[in-house]
Short mmCIF file of C-alpha atoms in Angstrom, two decimals:
data_model
loop_
_atom_site.label_atom_id
_atom_site.label_comp_id
_atom_site.label_asym_id
_atom_site.label_seq_id
_atom_site.Cartn_x
_atom_site.Cartn_y
_atom_site.Cartn_z
CA MET A 1 137.61 137.31 131.08
CA ASN A 2 141.05 137.28 132.70
CA THR A 3 143.92 137.55 130.25
CA TYR A 4 146.44 135.66 132.39
CA LEU A 5 146.58 133.17 135.26
CA GLN A 6 148.87 132.18 138.10
CA ILE A 7 148.06 128.50 138.55
CA HIS A 8 149.58 128.05 142.04
CA PRO A 9 150.50 130.74 144.62
CA ASN A 10 154.13 129.56 144.57
CA ASP A 11 154.50 129.82 140.78
CA ASN A 12 156.97 132.38 139.42
CA VAL A 13 155.36 132.45 135.96
CA LEU A 14 151.98 133.47 134.56
CA VAL A 15 150.04 131.73 131.78
CA ALA A 16 148.58 133.83 128.95
CA LEU A 17 144.90 132.99 128.53
CA GLN A 18 144.76 134.88 125.23
CA ASP A 19 147.29 136.37 122.83
CA LEU A 20 149.05 139.21 124.63
CA PRO A 21 150.87 141.89 122.56
CA ALA A 22 154.36 143.23 123.23
CA GLY A 23 154.28 146.32 125.41
CA LYS A 24 151.11 145.30 127.26
CA GLU A 25 151.27 146.06 130.96
CA ILE A 26 150.25 143.26 133.32
CA GLU A 27 149.11 144.26 136.81
CA PHE A 28 149.80 141.46 139.29
CA ASN A 29 149.99 141.56 143.09
CA GLY A 30 150.57 145.31 143.14
CA ALA A 31 153.37 145.21 140.56
CA THR A 32 153.40 146.09 136.86
CA ILE A 33 155.03 143.80 134.30
CA GLN A 34 155.55 145.06 130.76
CA LEU A 35 155.68 142.31 128.15
CA LYS A 36 158.91 142.42 126.14
CA GLN A 37 157.52 140.42 123.21
CA ASN A 38 154.21 139.00 122.02
CA VAL A 39 153.11 136.15 124.29
CA PRO A 40 150.80 133.70 122.49
CA ALA A 41 147.86 132.22 124.38
CA LYS A 42 148.83 129.13 126.45
CA HIS A 43 152.46 130.27 126.81
CA LYS A 44 154.20 131.53 129.96
CA PHE A 45 156.23 134.52 131.07
CA PRO A 46 158.12 135.11 134.36
CA LEU A 47 157.06 137.44 137.13
CA ARG A 48 160.67 138.56 137.60
CA SER A 49 163.91 138.28 135.67
CA LEU A 50 165.58 134.87 135.76
CA ARG A 51 169.28 134.06 135.55
CA PRO A 52 170.78 130.88 134.09
CA GLY A 53 170.16 128.08 136.59
CA ASP A 54 167.16 129.74 138.21
CA PRO A 55 164.18 127.42 138.73
CA VAL A 56 160.82 127.83 137.05
CA LEU A 57 157.81 126.79 139.11
CA MET A 58 154.35 125.88 137.78
CA TYR A 59 151.52 124.07 139.56
CA GLY A 60 153.68 124.67 142.65
CA VAL A 61 156.45 122.31 141.46
CA LEU A 62 159.77 122.59 139.63
CA VAL A 63 159.21 122.31 135.86
CA GLY A 64 162.51 123.56 134.47
CA LYS A 65 165.59 125.75 134.83
CA ALA A 66 166.60 128.80 132.84
CA VAL A 67 169.54 128.18 130.48
CA GLN A 68 169.96 131.84 129.56
CA PRO A 69 168.72 135.11 131.04
CA ILE A 70 164.95 135.52 130.82
CA ALA A 71 163.69 139.03 131.33
CA GLU A 72 160.60 139.82 133.32
CA GLY A 73 157.67 139.54 130.90
CA GLU A 74 159.66 137.66 128.23
CA PRO A 75 158.09 134.49 126.79
CA ILE A 76 159.48 131.18 128.02
CA THR A 77 160.66 129.02 125.12
CA VAL A 78 162.69 125.87 124.39
CA LYS A 79 165.68 128.18 123.85
CA ASN A 80 165.71 129.71 127.33
CA LEU A 81 164.32 126.86 129.45
CA GLN A 82 165.31 123.22 129.87
CA HIS A 83 163.56 120.36 131.61
CA ASP A 84 164.19 119.83 135.31
CA ALA A 85 162.07 118.17 137.97
CA ASN A 86 162.12 117.40 141.67
CA ALA A 87 163.57 114.07 142.79
CA PHE A 88 161.33 111.58 144.56
CA HIS A 89 161.75 109.13 147.40
CA GLU A 90 159.83 106.89 149.77
CA LYS A 91 156.45 107.93 151.18
CA ASP A 92 157.20 110.46 153.93
CA GLU A 93 153.82 111.78 155.06
CA GLU A 94 150.27 110.62 155.67
CA PHE A 95 147.65 111.81 153.27
CA ARG A 96 144.25 113.17 154.27
CA TRP A 97 141.52 113.77 151.75
CA GLN A 98 138.41 115.91 151.92
CA ALA A 99 135.99 114.09 149.62
CA PRO A 100 133.57 116.25 147.60
CA ASP A 101 129.85 116.31 148.33
CA VAL A 102 128.22 113.57 146.24
CA SER A 103 124.76 113.56 147.82
CA ARG A 104 123.27 114.55 144.46
CA TRP A 105 124.34 111.20 142.95
CA LYS A 106 123.91 108.91 145.96
CA ASN A 107 120.87 107.17 144.53
CA ALA A 108 121.69 107.65 140.87
CA THR A 109 122.06 104.63 138.59
CA PHE A 110 123.14 103.80 135.07
CA GLN A 111 121.78 101.09 132.80
CA GLY A 112 124.46 98.40 132.62
CA PHE A 113 125.06 94.83 131.50
CA TYR A 114 125.52 92.40 134.41
CA ARG A 115 128.07 89.61 133.84
CA GLU A 116 128.22 86.25 135.63
CA ASP A 117 131.44 87.23 137.43
CA GLY A 118 129.78 90.29 139.01
CA GLN A 119 131.25 92.94 136.73
CA ILE A 120 128.90 95.44 135.08
CA GLY A 121 129.52 96.72 131.56
CA THR A 122 128.51 99.83 129.67
CA ARG A 123 128.36 98.03 126.29
CA ASN A 124 127.72 94.49 125.02
CA TYR A 125 130.28 93.44 122.39
CA TRP A 126 131.61 90.25 120.86
CA LEU A 127 135.34 90.12 120.06
CA VAL A 128 137.22 88.53 117.18
CA ILE A 129 140.94 88.33 117.93
CA PRO A 130 144.01 87.13 116.02
CA MET A 131 146.72 85.60 118.22
CA VAL A 132 149.31 86.68 115.65
CA PHE A 133 149.51 89.16 112.78
CA CYS A 134 149.48 86.25 110.29
CA GLU A 135 145.72 85.92 110.96
CA ASN A 136 144.86 89.58 110.36
CA ARG A 137 143.64 88.95 106.83
CA ASN A 138 141.35 86.15 108.01
CA VAL A 139 139.98 88.39 110.73
CA GLY A 140 139.30 90.96 108.00
CA VAL A 141 137.25 88.41 106.08
CA ILE A 142 135.11 87.73 109.14
CA LYS A 143 134.80 91.47 109.79
CA THR A 144 133.45 92.18 106.31
CA ALA A 145 131.02 89.27 106.48
CA PHE A 146 129.55 90.12 109.89
CA GLU A 147 129.49 93.92 109.66
CA LYS A 148 127.63 93.91 106.36
CA GLY A 149 125.45 90.92 107.21
CA LEU A 150 124.35 92.20 110.64
CA GLY A 151 124.15 95.91 109.85
CA PHE A 152 127.15 97.09 111.90
CA ALA A 153 129.14 98.45 108.93
CA PRO A 154 129.78 102.23 108.81
CA ALA A 155 128.10 104.39 106.19
CA GLU A 156 129.72 104.02 102.76
CA VAL A 157 129.87 107.75 101.97
CA TYR A 158 133.44 107.51 100.62
CA ASN A 159 132.58 104.47 98.49
CA GLU A 160 129.80 106.55 96.97
CA GLN A 161 132.25 109.38 96.34
CA VAL A 162 134.62 107.07 94.43
CA ASN A 163 131.67 105.67 92.44
CA ASP A 164 130.68 109.21 91.46
CA LEU A 165 134.25 110.05 90.44
CA VAL A 166 134.48 106.89 88.34
CA SER A 167 131.26 107.83 86.56
CA LEU A 168 132.53 111.35 85.83
CA TYR A 169 135.83 109.95 84.56
CA ARG A 170 134.11 107.55 82.19
CA GLU A 171 132.03 110.43 80.87
CA GLY A 172 135.19 112.46 80.26
CA LYS A 173 134.15 115.22 82.71
CA LEU A 174 137.62 115.98 84.13
CA ASP A 175 136.77 119.54 85.12
CA GLU A 176 133.85 118.29 87.20
CA ILE A 177 136.14 115.77 88.90
CA ARG A 178 138.52 118.57 89.95
CA SER A 179 135.66 120.60 91.42
CA TYR A 180 133.73 117.65 92.85
CA GLN A 181 132.46 118.05 96.40
CA ALA A 182 131.38 114.95 98.27
CA ARG A 183 127.97 114.94 99.88
CA GLU A 184 128.80 114.96 103.57
CA ALA A 185 126.70 112.58 105.60
CA GLU A 186 126.23 112.78 109.35
CA ALA A 187 128.50 110.30 111.09
CA THR A 188 126.39 107.48 112.46
CA ALA A 189 127.10 104.25 114.25
CA GLN A 190 124.57 101.45 114.19
CA ARG A 191 123.00 101.61 117.63
CA ARG A 192 121.33 98.23 117.31
CA SER A 193 121.66 95.41 114.85
CA PRO A 194 118.29 94.63 113.29
CA VAL A 195 119.17 90.98 113.96
CA PHE A 196 120.65 91.29 117.49
CA PRO A 197 119.24 94.44 119.13
CA ASN A 198 120.98 93.85 122.49
CA ILE A 199 124.46 93.58 120.97
CA ASP A 200 126.36 96.84 120.41
CA GLY A 201 128.68 95.36 117.81
CA ILE A 202 131.37 92.85 116.91
CA LYS A 203 134.87 94.26 117.37
CA PHE A 204 138.11 93.09 115.78
CA LEU A 205 141.41 93.56 117.66
CA ILE A 206 143.83 93.68 114.73
CA HIS A 207 147.48 94.00 115.83
CA GLU A 208 151.02 93.43 114.56
CA GLY A 209 152.29 91.24 117.39
CA GLY A 210 152.24 87.65 118.55
CA CYS A 211 155.51 86.47 117.02
CA GLY A 212 158.91 87.67 115.85
CA GLY A 213 159.46 89.81 118.94
CA THR A 214 160.50 89.03 122.50
CA ARG A 215 158.68 86.44 124.56
CA GLN A 216 158.04 89.25 127.04
CA ASP A 217 156.08 91.12 124.38
CA SER A 218 154.04 88.09 123.32
CA ASP A 219 153.23 87.25 126.95
CA ALA A 220 152.18 90.86 127.53
CA LEU A 221 150.01 90.70 124.41
CA CYS A 222 148.27 87.59 125.73
CA ALA A 223 147.70 89.30 129.08
CA LEU A 224 146.26 92.39 127.36
CA LEU A 225 143.95 90.29 125.18
CA ALA A 226 142.85 88.39 128.28
CA GLY A 227 141.93 91.71 129.89
CA TYR A 228 139.73 92.54 126.91
CA ILE A 229 137.98 89.16 126.90
CA HIS A 230 137.48 89.35 130.69
CA HIS A 231 136.20 92.94 130.36
CA PRO A 232 132.57 93.55 131.42
CA ASN A 233 131.78 95.16 128.04
CA VAL A 234 132.49 91.84 126.31
CA ALA A 235 130.15 88.84 126.03
CA GLY A 236 132.68 86.43 124.51
CA ALA A 237 135.36 86.04 121.87
CA THR A 238 136.37 84.21 118.71
CA ILE A 239 140.11 83.48 118.52
CA LEU A 240 142.07 82.81 115.32
CA SER A 241 145.49 81.20 115.83
CA LEU A 242 148.03 80.17 113.21
CA GLY A 243 149.53 77.61 115.59
CA CYS A 244 153.31 78.12 115.58
CA GLN A 245 153.52 81.67 116.99
CA HIS A 246 155.00 82.81 120.31
CA ALA A 247 151.60 83.97 121.57
CA GLN A 248 150.09 80.55 122.14
CA VAL A 249 146.42 80.07 122.98
CA SER A 250 147.49 78.24 126.15
CA ILE A 251 149.21 81.43 127.39
CA LEU A 252 146.00 83.37 126.77
CA GLN A 253 143.99 80.74 128.64
CA ASP A 254 146.38 80.89 131.60
CA ALA A 255 146.04 84.69 131.66
CA LEU A 256 142.24 84.37 131.71
CA LYS A 257 142.40 81.94 134.65
CA LYS A 258 144.68 84.35 136.49
CA LEU A 259 142.07 87.08 136.10
CA ASN A 260 139.26 84.75 137.12
CA PRO A 261 139.81 81.09 138.13
CA ASN A 262 136.12 80.50 137.37
CA PHE A 263 136.16 82.22 133.98
CA SER A 264 133.07 81.07 132.07
CA LYS A 265 132.57 83.32 129.03
CA PRO A 266 132.43 81.52 125.67
CA VAL A 267 135.80 81.62 123.89
CA LEU A 268 135.83 79.95 120.45
CA VAL A 269 139.30 78.93 119.22
CA TYR A 270 140.31 78.07 115.64
CA GLU A 271 143.86 77.07 114.68
CA GLN A 272 144.65 77.32 110.99
CA GLN A 273 147.51 74.81 110.89
CA THR A 274 145.23 72.05 112.19
CA SER A 275 141.98 73.12 110.53
CA GLY A 276 142.49 71.92 107.00
CA SER A 277 141.44 74.49 104.43
CA GLU A 278 141.15 78.17 105.21
CA PHE A 279 137.57 78.09 103.95
CA ASN A 280 136.58 75.41 106.46
CA MET A 281 138.16 77.32 109.36
CA LEU A 282 136.49 80.63 108.49
CA SER A 283 133.13 79.06 107.68
CA ASN A 284 133.12 77.18 110.99
CA ALA A 285 134.22 80.29 112.91
CA ILE A 286 131.44 82.38 111.38
CA ARG A 287 128.78 79.71 112.03
CA ASP A 288 129.81 79.13 115.65
CA THR A 289 130.15 82.85 116.34
CA PHE A 290 126.65 83.47 115.00
CA VAL A 291 125.27 80.82 117.36
CA ALA A 292 127.13 82.46 120.29
CA LEU A 293 125.68 85.85 119.33
CA THR A 294 122.17 84.47 119.73
CA GLU A 295 123.00 83.82 123.40
CA ALA A 296 124.78 87.15 123.93
CA ASN A 297 121.72 88.93 122.56
CA LYS A 298 119.64 87.65 125.50
CA LEU A 299 121.41 90.03 127.91
CA GLU A 300 119.58 93.28 128.66
CA ARG A 301 120.54 96.46 130.49
CA LYS A 302 119.52 96.83 134.14
CA PRO A 303 119.95 99.63 136.72
CA ALA A 304 123.34 99.64 138.44
CA PRO A 305 124.95 101.98 141.01
CA LEU A 306 127.44 104.55 139.73
CA SER A 307 130.08 102.91 141.92
CA ARG A 308 130.29 100.14 139.31
CA ILE A 309 131.55 102.48 136.57
CA VAL A 310 135.31 102.31 135.91
CA ILE A 311 136.70 105.45 134.28
CA GLY A 312 140.00 105.67 132.41
CA LEU A 313 141.66 109.11 132.56
CA GLU A 314 143.59 109.91 129.37
CA CYS A 315 144.94 112.84 127.34
CA GLY A 316 146.40 113.33 123.89
CA GLY A 317 147.37 116.27 121.72
CA SER A 318 147.73 118.34 124.91
CA ASP A 319 148.17 122.10 124.93
CA GLY A 320 148.97 124.86 127.39
CA PHE A 321 145.37 124.90 128.62
CA SER A 322 145.14 121.15 129.33
CA GLY A 323 146.34 121.45 132.92
CA ILE A 324 144.00 124.34 133.78
CA SER A 325 140.72 123.31 132.11
CA ALA A 326 139.98 119.80 130.84
CA ASN A 327 142.46 117.86 132.99
CA PRO A 328 141.43 119.28 136.38
CA ALA A 329 137.78 119.04 135.28
CA ILE A 330 137.96 115.28 134.77
CA GLY A 331 140.13 115.15 137.88
CA HIS A 332 137.11 116.44 139.79
CA THR A 333 134.94 113.89 137.99
CA SER A 334 137.37 111.23 139.22
CA ASP A 335 137.07 112.55 142.78
CA LEU A 336 133.27 112.45 142.57
CA LEU A 337 133.24 108.86 141.32
CA VAL A 338 135.80 107.76 143.93
CA ALA A 339 133.68 109.37 146.65
CA LEU A 340 130.76 107.28 145.34
CA GLY A 341 132.83 104.10 145.66
CA GLY A 342 133.83 103.90 142.01
CA THR A 343 137.14 103.19 140.30
CA THR A 344 139.32 105.42 138.13
CA ILE A 345 142.59 104.69 136.29
CA LEU A 346 145.37 107.24 135.63
CA SER A 347 148.11 106.07 133.27
CA GLU A 348 150.92 107.55 131.09
CA PHE A 349 153.83 107.26 133.52
CA PRO A 350 156.24 109.43 131.45
CA GLU A 351 153.71 112.21 131.99
CA LEU A 352 153.90 112.01 135.78
CA CYS A 353 157.50 113.24 135.80
CA GLY A 354 158.05 115.82 138.54
CA VAL A 355 154.87 115.04 140.50
CA GLU A 356 155.94 111.58 141.65
CA GLN A 357 156.37 112.61 145.29
CA GLU A 358 152.85 113.98 145.51
CA LEU A 359 151.47 110.71 144.13
CA ILE A 360 153.71 108.64 146.39
CA ASN A 361 152.44 110.49 149.44
CA ARG A 362 148.85 110.00 148.23
CA CYS A 363 149.30 106.21 148.21
CA GLN A 364 147.22 104.53 150.90
CA ASN A 365 150.05 102.22 151.95
CA ASN A 366 153.79 101.81 151.60
CA ASP A 367 153.50 98.75 149.36
CA ALA A 368 151.71 100.76 146.67
CA ALA A 369 154.13 103.66 147.08
CA ASP A 370 157.18 101.41 146.79
CA LYS A 371 155.75 99.68 143.71
CA PHE A 372 155.19 103.05 142.03
CA ILE A 373 158.78 104.09 142.77
CA ARG A 374 160.15 100.80 141.46
CA ILE A 375 158.19 100.93 138.20
CA MET A 376 158.94 104.61 137.53
CA ARG A 377 162.67 104.20 138.08
CA ALA A 378 162.84 101.06 135.93
CA TYR A 379 160.94 102.75 133.10
CA GLU A 380 163.13 105.88 133.17
CA SER A 381 166.27 103.75 133.30
CA GLN A 382 165.09 101.74 130.30
CA ALA A 383 164.44 104.93 128.35
CA GLU A 384 167.88 106.30 129.19
CA SER A 385 169.56 103.03 128.19
CA VAL A 386 168.55 103.64 124.56
CA GLY A 387 169.57 107.29 124.57
CA SER A 388 166.18 108.75 125.43
CA GLY A 389 164.40 109.90 128.57
CA PHE A 390 161.14 111.32 129.84
CA TYR A 391 162.45 114.81 129.04
CA MET A 392 161.95 113.96 125.33
CA ASN A 393 158.23 113.22 125.77
CA PRO A 394 156.66 116.52 124.60
CA SER A 395 155.73 116.44 120.92
CA PRO A 396 156.25 119.33 118.49
CA GLY A 397 152.54 120.11 118.84
CA ASN A 398 152.82 120.16 122.64
CA ILE A 399 155.78 122.55 122.50
CA LYS A 400 154.17 124.85 119.97
CA ASP A 401 151.17 125.21 122.27
CA GLY A 402 153.09 125.98 125.45
CA LEU A 403 154.23 122.66 126.92
CA ILE A 404 157.93 123.50 126.79
CA THR A 405 159.26 120.75 129.08
CA ASP A 406 158.08 117.30 130.13
CA ALA A 407 157.70 118.55 133.68
CA ILE A 408 155.29 121.29 132.53
CA LYS A 409 153.34 118.73 130.54
CA SER A 410 153.38 116.23 133.41
CA ALA A 411 152.32 118.66 136.12
CA GLY A 412 149.24 119.47 134.05
CA ALA A 413 148.62 115.87 132.96
CA ALA A 414 148.59 114.66 136.56
CA LYS A 415 145.59 116.89 137.25
CA LYS A 416 143.47 114.20 135.55
CA GLY A 417 143.93 112.14 138.72
CA GLY A 418 142.15 114.66 140.91
CA THR A 419 143.01 114.81 144.61
CA SER A 420 141.84 111.45 146.00
CA PRO A 421 144.08 108.80 147.61
CA VAL A 422 145.90 106.30 145.38
CA THR A 423 144.43 102.93 146.29
CA ASP A 424 146.54 100.76 143.99
CA VAL A 425 149.47 100.82 141.55
CA LEU A 426 149.26 98.52 138.52
CA ASP A 427 151.93 97.40 136.12
CA TYR A 428 151.00 97.09 132.44
CA THR A 429 148.13 94.57 131.86
CA GLU A 430 147.32 94.23 135.59
CA TYR A 431 143.57 94.49 136.17
CA ALA A 432 141.99 97.12 138.43
CA THR A 433 140.24 95.38 141.33
CA LYS A 434 140.34 98.02 144.08
CA PRO A 435 137.86 100.93 144.12
CA GLY A 436 139.49 104.35 144.13
CA LEU A 437 142.24 105.93 142.04
CA ASN A 438 144.56 103.39 140.41
CA LEU A 439 147.90 104.29 138.77
CA LEU A 440 148.62 102.15 135.69
CA CYS A 441 152.03 101.98 134.02
CA THR A 442 151.70 102.77 130.32
CA PRO A 443 153.60 104.91 127.82
CA GLY A 444 152.36 108.37 126.92
CA ASN A 445 151.34 107.20 123.44
CA ASP A 446 147.61 107.96 123.23
CA VAL A 447 146.42 104.70 121.71
CA GLU A 448 148.82 102.40 123.60
CA SER A 449 147.76 104.01 126.86
CA THR A 450 144.02 104.01 126.11
CA SER A 451 144.25 100.38 124.96
CA ALA A 452 145.94 99.52 128.26
CA GLU A 453 143.40 101.36 130.45
CA VAL A 454 140.56 99.43 128.84
CA GLY A 455 142.53 96.18 129.13
CA SER A 456 142.76 96.92 132.86
CA GLY A 457 138.99 97.31 133.16
CA ALA A 458 137.99 100.87 132.21
CA THR A 459 134.39 100.80 130.97
CA VAL A 460 134.37 104.49 129.93
CA VAL A 461 137.40 106.63 129.02
CA LEU A 462 137.60 110.41 129.49
CA PHE A 463 140.11 111.74 126.94
CA THR A 464 141.21 115.39 127.03
CA THR A 465 142.79 117.12 124.04
CA GLY A 466 143.90 120.63 123.22
CA LEU A 467 145.01 120.10 119.64
CA GLY A 468 142.49 117.50 118.47
CA THR A 469 143.03 113.73 118.62
CA PRO A 470 140.56 111.27 117.06
CA THR A 471 141.38 108.35 119.35
CA GLY A 472 138.74 105.78 120.23
CA ASN A 473 138.62 102.20 121.50
CA PRO A 474 136.96 99.03 120.21
CA ILE A 475 134.97 98.15 123.35
CA ALA A 476 134.89 101.16 125.71
CA PRO A 477 133.26 104.49 124.77
CA VAL A 478 135.84 107.29 124.69
CA VAL A 479 134.52 110.74 125.64
CA LYS A 480 136.59 113.56 124.10
CA LEU A 481 136.94 116.82 126.00
CA SER A 482 138.47 119.92 124.38
CA THR A 483 140.60 122.18 126.56
CA ASN A 484 139.52 125.24 124.58
CA SER A 485 136.40 126.35 122.72
CA ARG A 486 138.21 127.06 119.45
CA LEU A 487 139.03 123.37 119.09
CA ALA A 488 135.45 122.34 119.87
CA GLN A 489 134.21 124.68 117.14
CA ARG A 490 136.90 123.65 114.63
CA MET A 491 136.57 119.86 115.07
CA PRO A 492 132.98 119.29 116.21
CA ASP A 493 132.93 115.74 114.87
CA ILE A 494 135.48 114.51 117.44
CA ILE A 495 134.70 116.63 120.53
CA ASP A 496 131.97 115.55 122.95
CA ILE A 497 132.43 118.16 125.69
CA ASP A 498 133.95 121.66 125.54
CA THR A 499 135.73 122.71 128.75
CA GLY A 500 136.67 126.07 127.26
CA PRO A 501 134.12 127.84 129.50
CA ILE A 502 136.62 127.31 132.35
CA ILE A 503 139.20 129.42 130.49
CA ALA A 504 136.54 132.04 129.73
CA GLY A 505 135.57 132.22 133.41
CA GLN A 506 132.04 131.04 132.67
CA LYS A 507 132.29 127.81 134.68
CA THR A 508 134.37 126.55 137.56
CA ILE A 509 136.42 123.37 137.41
CA GLU A 510 133.99 121.81 139.89
CA GLN A 511 130.92 122.71 137.84
CA MET A 512 132.49 121.27 134.70
CA GLY A 513 133.52 118.11 136.53
CA GLU A 514 129.93 117.62 137.66
CA ASP A 515 128.66 118.13 134.10
CA VAL A 516 131.14 115.52 132.90
CA LEU A 517 129.89 112.96 135.43
CA ASP A 518 126.30 113.52 134.29
CA TYR A 519 127.42 112.95 130.70
CA VAL A 520 129.32 109.79 131.67
CA VAL A 521 126.13 108.35 133.17
CA LYS A 522 124.30 108.87 129.86
CA VAL A 523 127.16 107.32 127.89
CA ALA A 524 127.44 104.38 130.28
CA SER A 525 123.70 103.75 129.93
CA GLY A 526 123.88 103.67 126.14
CA GLU A 527 121.67 106.76 125.88
CA VAL A 528 124.47 108.69 124.17
CA LEU A 529 127.06 107.46 121.67
CA THR A 530 130.40 109.24 121.77
CA LYS A 531 131.83 110.95 118.70
CA ALA A 532 134.51 108.25 118.57
CA GLU A 533 131.79 105.60 118.41
CA LEU A 534 129.94 107.48 115.69
CA LEU A 535 133.14 107.61 113.64
CA HIS A 536 133.95 103.93 114.33
CA GLN A 537 137.29 104.90 115.95
CA ASP A 538 138.34 101.43 117.11
CA ASP A 539 142.02 102.12 117.85
CA PHE A 540 143.98 99.30 119.48
CA ILE A 541 147.78 99.16 119.89
CA PRO A 542 149.48 96.79 122.35
CA TRP A 543 152.61 98.19 124.02
CA LYS A 544 155.85 96.52 123.05
CA ARG A 545 157.64 96.85 126.35
CA GLY A 546 160.76 98.15 124.67
CA VAL A 547 160.69 101.92 124.88
CA SER A 548 157.64 103.85 123.74
CA LEU A 549 157.24 107.35 125.13
#
């Protein structure tokens, strides 16, 4: 196994692939570099001494400038490097792409759910949605009733633990309470309801919006909810409205018509302020929803071409290996699916800082390129107006594991988008309609971004993590990929695929990307449930379009 890596031939730093001790001699391109200090795995050190103001290049792009002298072989840290990135401008060159060989998957299919509007889903869910946070408690009542009544509720292992502790307490066995060990049960998600075997579940989009904020935020919430109802993984929805909130049902209905003028899915609406008693509203909602479920249960999976899969490309809890293992691996998966005629979505605009020009030049037309420029500049300006900026994006965990600047983080994050042309640029809540790689404006927040990708049509999400992030989604399976094998071994209940063999030199990026596509087909067909599904990770956070990095 190599102990270090130069990512791009133009880079003036190397990445430690394992902990390197002070005094170790590194042989590179005929020269010898002696490490001045310990260099932890995932961190970087320069090939030659740097003076204040000297640029640092990674992935072939500017990722920062030295703020104090950095000796050859000295670790790069937040103390000696600050964020810097290349400026960007209009599209200035034509892009040519060499698509990968996809003959192996040309005739492959997945088992999907066909909707009347022509979309094909990977799951079959019913949604229950509050238009405003005031209805969250009522949604919770419906959730408890349906999950227990239809067999979708998660295992009650923690309830059993509390019951055991109560029994020990009543018996006066305090010492046994202090030493009590719960009986760990394997995480399971109900694959099929014994009542409705063709329905994967009923999902509840609890949120804290709908009123009390800006009209822009409530309109965006309605547009996001419309994307979920329109989504091919959804059979229909039950809507609870208070009545007086900003997020009116009529706005939601207009958003649905915008997505599809011939929208025909069942949407059941109940307004509390005109329904009389709360009991009557909830009882009617449960009865009518049950009737609708009997119809949704009639849908069965059928073979569908892989071109009908829509993949969201996401990362969270990134580390110094993200950009050299998991991210480029799913980038190759994206290229494979695009070559097959499929659709992929790359989001998290604050994490594209410094690679904007590459993406601009990859846009298929000037309109898409100009839209990307306009959105990026507006977002950055908005962040700066409240005393922030993209340079503040890396989290403490990112920094500790080698992502010293936003440009370092971004250059690696962008690898999730592979190398294919950018066919479309979408603002938040816009729906992906063009095959190929789509850029979607979202914040870098894991759940806000994943929620947005699914709201824009992603039917499977590939989520890379180096530190361990238990993010899931209510209606789209989220596949977790670890950037390193230690994480996969330490948190096996959240990781689906380990891309650590890339770091160990046991697999190439291309081989791993192919393995990921094969796994996606199984997940899309319902043959495999993701770890997030098994743990009932149904995370959903709408983006308040203020500033969220």
